[in-house]
Short mmCIF file of N, CA and C and ligand atoms in Angstrom, two decimals:
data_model
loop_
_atom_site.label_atom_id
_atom_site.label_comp_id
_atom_site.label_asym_id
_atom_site.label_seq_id
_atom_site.Cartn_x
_atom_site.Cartn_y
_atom_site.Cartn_z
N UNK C 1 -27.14 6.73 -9.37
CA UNK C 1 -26.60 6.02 -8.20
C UNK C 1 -25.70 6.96 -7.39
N UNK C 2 -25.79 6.91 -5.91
CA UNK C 2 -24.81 7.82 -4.89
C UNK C 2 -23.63 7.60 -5.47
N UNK C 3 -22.82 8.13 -4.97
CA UNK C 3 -20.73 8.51 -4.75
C UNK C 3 -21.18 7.66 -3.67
N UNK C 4 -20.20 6.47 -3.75
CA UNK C 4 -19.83 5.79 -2.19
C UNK C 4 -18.22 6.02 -2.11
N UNK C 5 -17.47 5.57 -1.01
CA UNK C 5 -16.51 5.07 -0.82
C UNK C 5 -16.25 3.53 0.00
N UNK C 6 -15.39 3.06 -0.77
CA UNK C 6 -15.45 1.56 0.08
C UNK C 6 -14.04 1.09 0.29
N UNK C 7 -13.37 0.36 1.31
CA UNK C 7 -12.06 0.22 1.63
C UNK C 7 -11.85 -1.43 0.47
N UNK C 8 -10.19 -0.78 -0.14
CA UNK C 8 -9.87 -1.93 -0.67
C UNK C 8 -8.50 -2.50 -0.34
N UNK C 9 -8.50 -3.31 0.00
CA UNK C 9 -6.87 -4.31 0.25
C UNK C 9 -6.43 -5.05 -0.67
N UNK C 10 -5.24 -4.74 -1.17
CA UNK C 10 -4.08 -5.63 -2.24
C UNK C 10 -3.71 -6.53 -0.97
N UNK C 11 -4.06 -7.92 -1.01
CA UNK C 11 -3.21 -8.60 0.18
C UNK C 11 -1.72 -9.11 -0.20
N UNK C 12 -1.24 -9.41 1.10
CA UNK C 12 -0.18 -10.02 0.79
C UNK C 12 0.77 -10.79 -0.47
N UNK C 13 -0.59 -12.06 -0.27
CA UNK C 13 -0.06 -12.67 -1.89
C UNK C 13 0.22 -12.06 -2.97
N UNK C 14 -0.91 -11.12 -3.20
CA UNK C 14 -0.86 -10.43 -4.70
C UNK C 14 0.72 -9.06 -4.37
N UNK C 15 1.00 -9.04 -3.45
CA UNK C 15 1.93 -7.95 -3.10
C UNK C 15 3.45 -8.73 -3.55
N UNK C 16 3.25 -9.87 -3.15
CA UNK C 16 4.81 -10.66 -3.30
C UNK C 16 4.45 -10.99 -4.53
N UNK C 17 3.84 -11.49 -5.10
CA UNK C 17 3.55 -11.97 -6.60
C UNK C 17 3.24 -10.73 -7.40
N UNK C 18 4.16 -9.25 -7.07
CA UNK C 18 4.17 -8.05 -8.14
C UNK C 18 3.17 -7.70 -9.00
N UNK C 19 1.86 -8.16 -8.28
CA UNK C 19 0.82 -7.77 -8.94
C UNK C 19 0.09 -6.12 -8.47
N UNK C 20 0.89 -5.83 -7.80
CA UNK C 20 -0.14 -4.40 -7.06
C UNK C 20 -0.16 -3.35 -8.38
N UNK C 21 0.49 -3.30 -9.18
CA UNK C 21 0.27 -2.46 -10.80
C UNK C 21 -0.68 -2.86 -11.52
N UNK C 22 -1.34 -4.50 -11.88
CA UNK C 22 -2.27 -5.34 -12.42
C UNK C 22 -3.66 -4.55 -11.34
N UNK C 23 -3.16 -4.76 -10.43
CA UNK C 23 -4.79 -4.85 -9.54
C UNK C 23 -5.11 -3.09 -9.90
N UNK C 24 -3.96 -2.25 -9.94
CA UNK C 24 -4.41 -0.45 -10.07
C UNK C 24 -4.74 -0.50 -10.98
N UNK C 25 -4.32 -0.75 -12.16
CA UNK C 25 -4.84 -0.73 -13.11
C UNK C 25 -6.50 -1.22 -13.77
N UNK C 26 -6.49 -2.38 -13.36
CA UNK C 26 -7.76 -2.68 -13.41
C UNK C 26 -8.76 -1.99 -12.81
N UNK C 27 -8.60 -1.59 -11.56
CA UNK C 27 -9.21 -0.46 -10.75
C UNK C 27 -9.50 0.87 -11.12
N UNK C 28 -8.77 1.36 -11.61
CA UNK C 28 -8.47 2.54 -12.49
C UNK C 28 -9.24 2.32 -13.86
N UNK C 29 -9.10 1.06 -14.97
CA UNK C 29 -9.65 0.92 -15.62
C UNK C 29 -11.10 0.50 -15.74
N UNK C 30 -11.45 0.27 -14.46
CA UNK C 30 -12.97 -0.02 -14.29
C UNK C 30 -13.76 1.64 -13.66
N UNK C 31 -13.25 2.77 -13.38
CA UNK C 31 -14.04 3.86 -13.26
C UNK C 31 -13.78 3.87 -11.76
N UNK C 32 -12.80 3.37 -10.81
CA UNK C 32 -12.76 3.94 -9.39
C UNK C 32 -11.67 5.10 -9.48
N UNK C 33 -12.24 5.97 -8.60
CA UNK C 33 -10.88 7.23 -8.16
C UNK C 33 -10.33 6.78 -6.68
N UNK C 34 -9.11 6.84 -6.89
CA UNK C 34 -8.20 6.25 -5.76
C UNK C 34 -8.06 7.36 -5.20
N UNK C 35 -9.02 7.55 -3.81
CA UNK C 35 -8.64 8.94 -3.29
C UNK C 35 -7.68 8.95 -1.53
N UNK C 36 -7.33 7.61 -1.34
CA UNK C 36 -6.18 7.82 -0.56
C UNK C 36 -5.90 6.19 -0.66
N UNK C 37 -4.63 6.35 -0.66
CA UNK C 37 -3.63 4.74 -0.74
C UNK C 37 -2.66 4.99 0.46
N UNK C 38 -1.94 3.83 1.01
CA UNK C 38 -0.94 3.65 1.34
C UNK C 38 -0.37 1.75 1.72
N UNK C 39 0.72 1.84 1.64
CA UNK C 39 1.68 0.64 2.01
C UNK C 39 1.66 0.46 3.32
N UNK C 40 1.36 -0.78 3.86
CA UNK C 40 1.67 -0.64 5.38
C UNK C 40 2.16 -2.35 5.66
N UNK C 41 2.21 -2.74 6.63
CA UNK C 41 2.62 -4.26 7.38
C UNK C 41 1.70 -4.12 8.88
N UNK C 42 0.81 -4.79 8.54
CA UNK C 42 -0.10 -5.07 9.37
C UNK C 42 0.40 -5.86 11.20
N UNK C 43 0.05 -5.03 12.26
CA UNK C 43 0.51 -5.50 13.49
C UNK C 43 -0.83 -6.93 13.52
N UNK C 44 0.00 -7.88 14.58
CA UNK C 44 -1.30 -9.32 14.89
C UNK C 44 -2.45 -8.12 15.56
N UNK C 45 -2.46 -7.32 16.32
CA UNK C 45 -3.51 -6.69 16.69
C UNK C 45 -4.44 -5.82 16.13
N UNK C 46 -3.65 -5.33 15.04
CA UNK C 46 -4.28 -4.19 14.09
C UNK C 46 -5.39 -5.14 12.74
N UNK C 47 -4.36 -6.26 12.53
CA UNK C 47 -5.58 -7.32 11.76
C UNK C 47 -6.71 -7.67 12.18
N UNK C 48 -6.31 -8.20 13.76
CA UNK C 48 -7.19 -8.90 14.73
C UNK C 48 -8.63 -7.66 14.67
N UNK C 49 -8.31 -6.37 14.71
CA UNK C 49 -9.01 -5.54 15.15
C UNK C 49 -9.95 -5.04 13.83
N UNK C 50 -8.93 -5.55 12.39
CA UNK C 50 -9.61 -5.11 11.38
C UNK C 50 -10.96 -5.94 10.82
N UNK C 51 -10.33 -7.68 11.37
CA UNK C 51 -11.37 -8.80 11.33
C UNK C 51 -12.23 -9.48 12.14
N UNK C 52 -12.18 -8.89 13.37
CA UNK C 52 -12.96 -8.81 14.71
C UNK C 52 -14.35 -9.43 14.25
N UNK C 53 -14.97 -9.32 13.02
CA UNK C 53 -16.41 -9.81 13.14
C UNK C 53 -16.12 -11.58 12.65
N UNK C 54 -14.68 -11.98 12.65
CA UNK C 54 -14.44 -12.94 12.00
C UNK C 54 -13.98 -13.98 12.98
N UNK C 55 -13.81 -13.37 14.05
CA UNK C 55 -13.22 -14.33 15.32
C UNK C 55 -13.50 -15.51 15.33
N UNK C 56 -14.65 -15.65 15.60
CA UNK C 56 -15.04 -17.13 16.12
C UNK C 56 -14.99 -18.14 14.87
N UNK C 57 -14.62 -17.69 13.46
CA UNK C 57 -14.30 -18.51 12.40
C UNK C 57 -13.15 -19.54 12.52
N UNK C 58 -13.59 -20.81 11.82
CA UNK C 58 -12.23 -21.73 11.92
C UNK C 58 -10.84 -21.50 11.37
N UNK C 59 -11.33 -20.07 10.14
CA UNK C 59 -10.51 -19.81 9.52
C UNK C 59 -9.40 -18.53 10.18
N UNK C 60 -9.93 -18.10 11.15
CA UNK C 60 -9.24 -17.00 11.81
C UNK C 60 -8.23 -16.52 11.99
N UNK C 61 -7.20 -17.56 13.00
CA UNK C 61 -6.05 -17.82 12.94
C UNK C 61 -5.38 -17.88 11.42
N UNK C 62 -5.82 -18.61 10.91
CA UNK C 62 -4.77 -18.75 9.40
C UNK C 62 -4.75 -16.82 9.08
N UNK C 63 -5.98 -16.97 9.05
CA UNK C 63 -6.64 -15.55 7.85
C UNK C 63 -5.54 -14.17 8.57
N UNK C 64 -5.51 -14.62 10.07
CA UNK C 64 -4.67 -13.31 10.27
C UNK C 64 -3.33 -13.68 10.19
N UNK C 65 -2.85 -14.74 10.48
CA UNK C 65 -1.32 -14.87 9.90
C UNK C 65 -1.25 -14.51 8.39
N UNK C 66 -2.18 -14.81 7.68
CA UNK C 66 -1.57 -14.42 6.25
C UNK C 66 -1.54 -13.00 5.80
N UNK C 67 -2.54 -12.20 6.67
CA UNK C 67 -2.67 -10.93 6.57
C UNK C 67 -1.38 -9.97 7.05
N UNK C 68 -0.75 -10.79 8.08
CA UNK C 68 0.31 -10.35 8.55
C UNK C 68 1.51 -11.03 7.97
N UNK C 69 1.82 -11.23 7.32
CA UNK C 69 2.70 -12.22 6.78
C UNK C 69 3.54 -11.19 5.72
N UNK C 70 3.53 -10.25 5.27
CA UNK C 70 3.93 -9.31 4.49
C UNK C 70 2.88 -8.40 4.32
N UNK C 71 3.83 -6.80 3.59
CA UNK C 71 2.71 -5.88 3.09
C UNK C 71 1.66 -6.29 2.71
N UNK C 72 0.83 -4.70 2.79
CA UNK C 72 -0.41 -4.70 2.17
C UNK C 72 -0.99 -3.18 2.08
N UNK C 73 -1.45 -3.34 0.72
CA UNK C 73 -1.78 -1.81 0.23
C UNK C 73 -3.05 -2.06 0.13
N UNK C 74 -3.68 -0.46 1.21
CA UNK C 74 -4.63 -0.60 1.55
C UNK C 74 -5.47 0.84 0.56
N UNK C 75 -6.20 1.01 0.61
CA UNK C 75 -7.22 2.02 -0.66
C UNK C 75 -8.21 2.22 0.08
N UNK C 76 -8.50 4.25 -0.20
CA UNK C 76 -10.25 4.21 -0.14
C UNK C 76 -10.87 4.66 -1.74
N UNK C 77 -11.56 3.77 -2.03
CA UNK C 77 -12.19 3.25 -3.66
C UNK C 77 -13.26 4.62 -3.62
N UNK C 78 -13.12 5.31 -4.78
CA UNK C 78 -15.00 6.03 -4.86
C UNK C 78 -15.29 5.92 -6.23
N UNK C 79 -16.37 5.76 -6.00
CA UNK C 79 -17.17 5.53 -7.36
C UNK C 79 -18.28 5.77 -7.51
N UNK C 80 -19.59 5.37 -8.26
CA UNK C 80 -20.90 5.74 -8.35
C UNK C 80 -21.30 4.08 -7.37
N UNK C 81 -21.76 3.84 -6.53
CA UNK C 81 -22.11 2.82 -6.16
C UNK C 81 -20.84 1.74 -5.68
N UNK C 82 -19.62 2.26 -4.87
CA UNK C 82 -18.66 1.76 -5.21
C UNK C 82 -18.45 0.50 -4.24
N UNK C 83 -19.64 0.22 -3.22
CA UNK C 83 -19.38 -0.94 -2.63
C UNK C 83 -19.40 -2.10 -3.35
N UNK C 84 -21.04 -2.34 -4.26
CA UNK C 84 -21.12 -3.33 -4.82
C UNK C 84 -20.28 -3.52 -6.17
N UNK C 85 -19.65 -2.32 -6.97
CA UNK C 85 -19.17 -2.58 -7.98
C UNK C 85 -17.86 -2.70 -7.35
N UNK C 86 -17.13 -2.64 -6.51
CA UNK C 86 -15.73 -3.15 -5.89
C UNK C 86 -15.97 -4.16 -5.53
N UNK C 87 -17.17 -4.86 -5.10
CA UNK C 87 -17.08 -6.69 -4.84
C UNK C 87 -17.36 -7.49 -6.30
N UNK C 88 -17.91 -6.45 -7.54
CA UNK C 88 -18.18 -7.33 -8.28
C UNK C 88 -17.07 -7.74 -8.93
N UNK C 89 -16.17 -6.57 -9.12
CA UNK C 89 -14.50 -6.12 -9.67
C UNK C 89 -13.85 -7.26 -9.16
N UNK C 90 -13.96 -7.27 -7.98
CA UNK C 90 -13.38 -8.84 -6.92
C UNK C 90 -13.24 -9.83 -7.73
N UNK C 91 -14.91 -10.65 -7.78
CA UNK C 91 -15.09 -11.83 -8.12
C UNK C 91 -15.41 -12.55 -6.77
N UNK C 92 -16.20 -13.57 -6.80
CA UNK C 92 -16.50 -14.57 -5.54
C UNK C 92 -15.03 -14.92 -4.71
N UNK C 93 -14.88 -14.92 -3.32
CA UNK C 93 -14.38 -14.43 -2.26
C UNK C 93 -13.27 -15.88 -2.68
N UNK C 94 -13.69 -16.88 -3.23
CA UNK C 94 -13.25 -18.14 -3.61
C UNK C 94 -12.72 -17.99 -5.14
N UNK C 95 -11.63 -18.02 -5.75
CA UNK C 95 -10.93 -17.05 -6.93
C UNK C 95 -11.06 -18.49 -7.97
N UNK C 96 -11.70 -19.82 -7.70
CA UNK C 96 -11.83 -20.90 -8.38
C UNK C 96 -13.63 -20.10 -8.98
N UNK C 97 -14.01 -19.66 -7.90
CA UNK C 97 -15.16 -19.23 -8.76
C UNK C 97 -15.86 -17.89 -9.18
N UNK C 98 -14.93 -17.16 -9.22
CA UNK C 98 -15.08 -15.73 -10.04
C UNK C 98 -14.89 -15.73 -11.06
N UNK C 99 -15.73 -15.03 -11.84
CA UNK C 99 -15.67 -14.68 -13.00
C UNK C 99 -14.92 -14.06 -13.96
N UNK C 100 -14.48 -14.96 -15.61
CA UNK C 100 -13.07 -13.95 -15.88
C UNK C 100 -13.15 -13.05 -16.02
N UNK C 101 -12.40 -11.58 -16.10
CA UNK C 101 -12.47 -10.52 -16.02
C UNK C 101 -12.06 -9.50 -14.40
N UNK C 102 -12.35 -10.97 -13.29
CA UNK C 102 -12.62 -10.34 -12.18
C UNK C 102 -11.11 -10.40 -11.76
N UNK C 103 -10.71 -9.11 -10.58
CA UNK C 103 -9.43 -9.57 -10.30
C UNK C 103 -9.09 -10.57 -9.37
N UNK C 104 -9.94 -11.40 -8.72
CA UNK C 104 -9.49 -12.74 -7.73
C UNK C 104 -9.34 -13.64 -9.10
N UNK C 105 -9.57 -13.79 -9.85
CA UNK C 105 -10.07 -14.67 -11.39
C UNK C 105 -8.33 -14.66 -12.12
N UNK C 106 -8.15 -13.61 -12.05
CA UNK C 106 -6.74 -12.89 -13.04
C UNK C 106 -5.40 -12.70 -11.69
N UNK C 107 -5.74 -13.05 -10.11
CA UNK C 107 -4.89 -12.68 -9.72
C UNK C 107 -4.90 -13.38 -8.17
N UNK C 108 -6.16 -14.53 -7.98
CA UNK C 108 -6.07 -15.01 -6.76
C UNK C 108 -5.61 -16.48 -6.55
N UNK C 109 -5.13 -16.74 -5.66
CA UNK C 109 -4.79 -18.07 -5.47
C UNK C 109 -5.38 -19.16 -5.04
N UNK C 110 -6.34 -19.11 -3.72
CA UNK C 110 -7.20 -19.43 -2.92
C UNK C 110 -8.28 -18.70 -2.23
N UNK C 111 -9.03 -19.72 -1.35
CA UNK C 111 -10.02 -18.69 -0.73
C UNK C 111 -9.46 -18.22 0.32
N UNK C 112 -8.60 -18.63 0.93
CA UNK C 112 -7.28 -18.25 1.64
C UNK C 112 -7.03 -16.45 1.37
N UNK C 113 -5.88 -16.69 0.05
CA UNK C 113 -5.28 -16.10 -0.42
C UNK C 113 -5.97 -16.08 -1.98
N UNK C 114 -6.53 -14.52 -1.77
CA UNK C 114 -7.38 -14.55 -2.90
C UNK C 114 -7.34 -12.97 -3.29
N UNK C 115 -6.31 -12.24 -3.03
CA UNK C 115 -5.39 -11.03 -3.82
C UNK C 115 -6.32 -9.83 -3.19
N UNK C 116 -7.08 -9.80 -3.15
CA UNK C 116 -8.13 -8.17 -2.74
C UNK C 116 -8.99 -9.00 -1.11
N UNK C 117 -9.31 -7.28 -0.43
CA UNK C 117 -10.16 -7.45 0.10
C UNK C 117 -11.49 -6.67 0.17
N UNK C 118 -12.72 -6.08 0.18
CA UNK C 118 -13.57 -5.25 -0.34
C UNK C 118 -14.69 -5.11 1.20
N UNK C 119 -14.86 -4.04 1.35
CA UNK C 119 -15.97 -3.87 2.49
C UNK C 119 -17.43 -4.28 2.07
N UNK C 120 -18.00 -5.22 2.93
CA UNK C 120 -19.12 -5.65 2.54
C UNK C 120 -20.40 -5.00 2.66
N UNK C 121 -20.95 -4.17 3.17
CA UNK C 121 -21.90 -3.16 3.13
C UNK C 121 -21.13 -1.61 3.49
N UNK C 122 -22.10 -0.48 2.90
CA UNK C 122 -22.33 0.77 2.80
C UNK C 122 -21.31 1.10 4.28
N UNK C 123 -22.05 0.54 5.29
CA UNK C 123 -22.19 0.53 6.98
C UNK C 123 -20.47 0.38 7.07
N UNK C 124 -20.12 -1.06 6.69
CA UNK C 124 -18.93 -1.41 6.93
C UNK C 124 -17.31 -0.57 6.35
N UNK C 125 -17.99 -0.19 5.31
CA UNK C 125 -16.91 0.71 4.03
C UNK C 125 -16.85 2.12 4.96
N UNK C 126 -17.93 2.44 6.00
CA UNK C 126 -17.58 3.57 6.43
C UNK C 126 -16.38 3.65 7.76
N UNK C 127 -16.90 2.16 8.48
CA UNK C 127 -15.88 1.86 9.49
C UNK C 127 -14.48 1.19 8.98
N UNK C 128 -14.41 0.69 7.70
CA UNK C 128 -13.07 0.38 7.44
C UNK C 128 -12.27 1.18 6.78
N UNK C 129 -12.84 1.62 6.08
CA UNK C 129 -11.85 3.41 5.60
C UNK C 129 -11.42 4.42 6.84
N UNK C 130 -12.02 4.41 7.75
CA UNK C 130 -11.77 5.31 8.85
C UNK C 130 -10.62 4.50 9.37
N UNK C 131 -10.61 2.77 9.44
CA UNK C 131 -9.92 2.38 10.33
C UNK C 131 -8.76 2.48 9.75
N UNK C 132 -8.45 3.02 8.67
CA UNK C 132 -6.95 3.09 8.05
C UNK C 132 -6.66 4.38 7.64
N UNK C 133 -7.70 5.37 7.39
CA UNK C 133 -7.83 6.65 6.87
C UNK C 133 -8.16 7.61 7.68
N UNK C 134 -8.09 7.94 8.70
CA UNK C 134 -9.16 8.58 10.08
C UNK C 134 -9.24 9.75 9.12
N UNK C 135 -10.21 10.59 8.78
CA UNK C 135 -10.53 11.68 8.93
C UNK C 135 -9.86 12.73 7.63
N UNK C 136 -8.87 13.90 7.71
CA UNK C 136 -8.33 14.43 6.92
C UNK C 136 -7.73 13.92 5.88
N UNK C 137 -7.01 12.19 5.84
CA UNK C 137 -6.27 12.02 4.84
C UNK C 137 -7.23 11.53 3.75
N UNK C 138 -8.23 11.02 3.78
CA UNK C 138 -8.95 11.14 2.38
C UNK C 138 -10.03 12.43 2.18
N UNK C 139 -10.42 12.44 0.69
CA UNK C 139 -10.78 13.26 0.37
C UNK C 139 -10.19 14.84 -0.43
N UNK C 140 -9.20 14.08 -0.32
CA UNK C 140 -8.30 15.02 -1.01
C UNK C 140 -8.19 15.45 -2.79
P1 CMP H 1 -12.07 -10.99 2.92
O1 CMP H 1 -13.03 -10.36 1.98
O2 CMP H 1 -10.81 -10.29 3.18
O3 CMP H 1 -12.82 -11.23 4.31
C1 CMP H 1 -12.58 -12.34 5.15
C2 CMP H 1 -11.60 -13.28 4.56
O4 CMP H 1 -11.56 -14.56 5.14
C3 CMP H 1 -11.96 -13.56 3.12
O5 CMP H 1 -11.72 -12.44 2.35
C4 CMP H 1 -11.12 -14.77 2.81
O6 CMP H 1 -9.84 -14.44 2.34
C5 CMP H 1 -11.00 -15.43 4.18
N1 CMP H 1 -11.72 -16.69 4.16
C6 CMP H 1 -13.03 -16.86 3.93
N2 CMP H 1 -13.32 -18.17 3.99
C7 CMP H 1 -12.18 -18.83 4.25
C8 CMP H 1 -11.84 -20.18 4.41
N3 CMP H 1 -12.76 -21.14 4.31
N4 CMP H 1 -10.56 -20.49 4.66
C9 CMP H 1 -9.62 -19.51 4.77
N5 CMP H 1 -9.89 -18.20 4.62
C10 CMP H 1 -11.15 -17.87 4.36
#
């Protein structure tokens, strides 16, 4: 299987609920190399811009207040195949129905607020790592 890289988000919730050590770890213990991290607080525009394919959802409004609502540590994940094995790591997007082991399962609250976020295709992992990583800072 290729080396991918895929963008991962500790959200909010899991950030105030002192889980961002639980979620590395597991990450770490499942075979990803964390090859650039950082802490940030998300602007309403910089969310807006990160969830843009999500607009016209009913959930929109909420989804970006909560995104903005406190930190969030953002990751570019690599692994052997690391899109789909970072959504499987997840668990279903809804943390009532992931599987134990998964970290929405061990660490989410709602479908709301459901501790990680994971790029959904190959395509997408390339535009959302850039959108937080431009260029030189990963790969290091
Ligand atoms: P994420 O993988 O970050 O991508 C879009 C997010 O929208 C998703 O995780 C959920 O947290 C959120 N979301 C999806 N469905 C709903 C919903 N029905 N109500 C609120 N938030 C939702």
């Amino acid at each position: 299987m290729a080396v991918e890289r895929t963008l991962g988000i500790i959200k909010p919730d899991a950030v105030e609920k002192n889980n961002i050590g639980g979620i590395l770890a597991m990450t770490e213990g499942d075979g990803f190399v964390i090859k650039a991290m950082k802490m940030v607080r998300l602007s309403v525009p910089q969310a807006e811009g990160f969830y843009a394919v999500h607009k016209e959802r009913p959930f929109f409004g909420e989804l970006i207040e909560f995104m903005t609502r406190g930190p969030v540590v953002v990751m570019a994940l690599e692994a052997d195949g690391a899109v789909k094995k970072w959504r499987d790591l997840m668990g279903a997007t809804n943390p009532a129905e992931a599987p134990e082991g998964t970290i929405r399962k061990s660490f989410g609250t709602n479908i709301g607020e459901n501790a990680t976020h994971g790029s959904d295709s190959l395509d997408n992992a390339r535009i959302e790592v850039n959108y937080f990583f431009p260029g030189f800072e990963v790969g290091i």
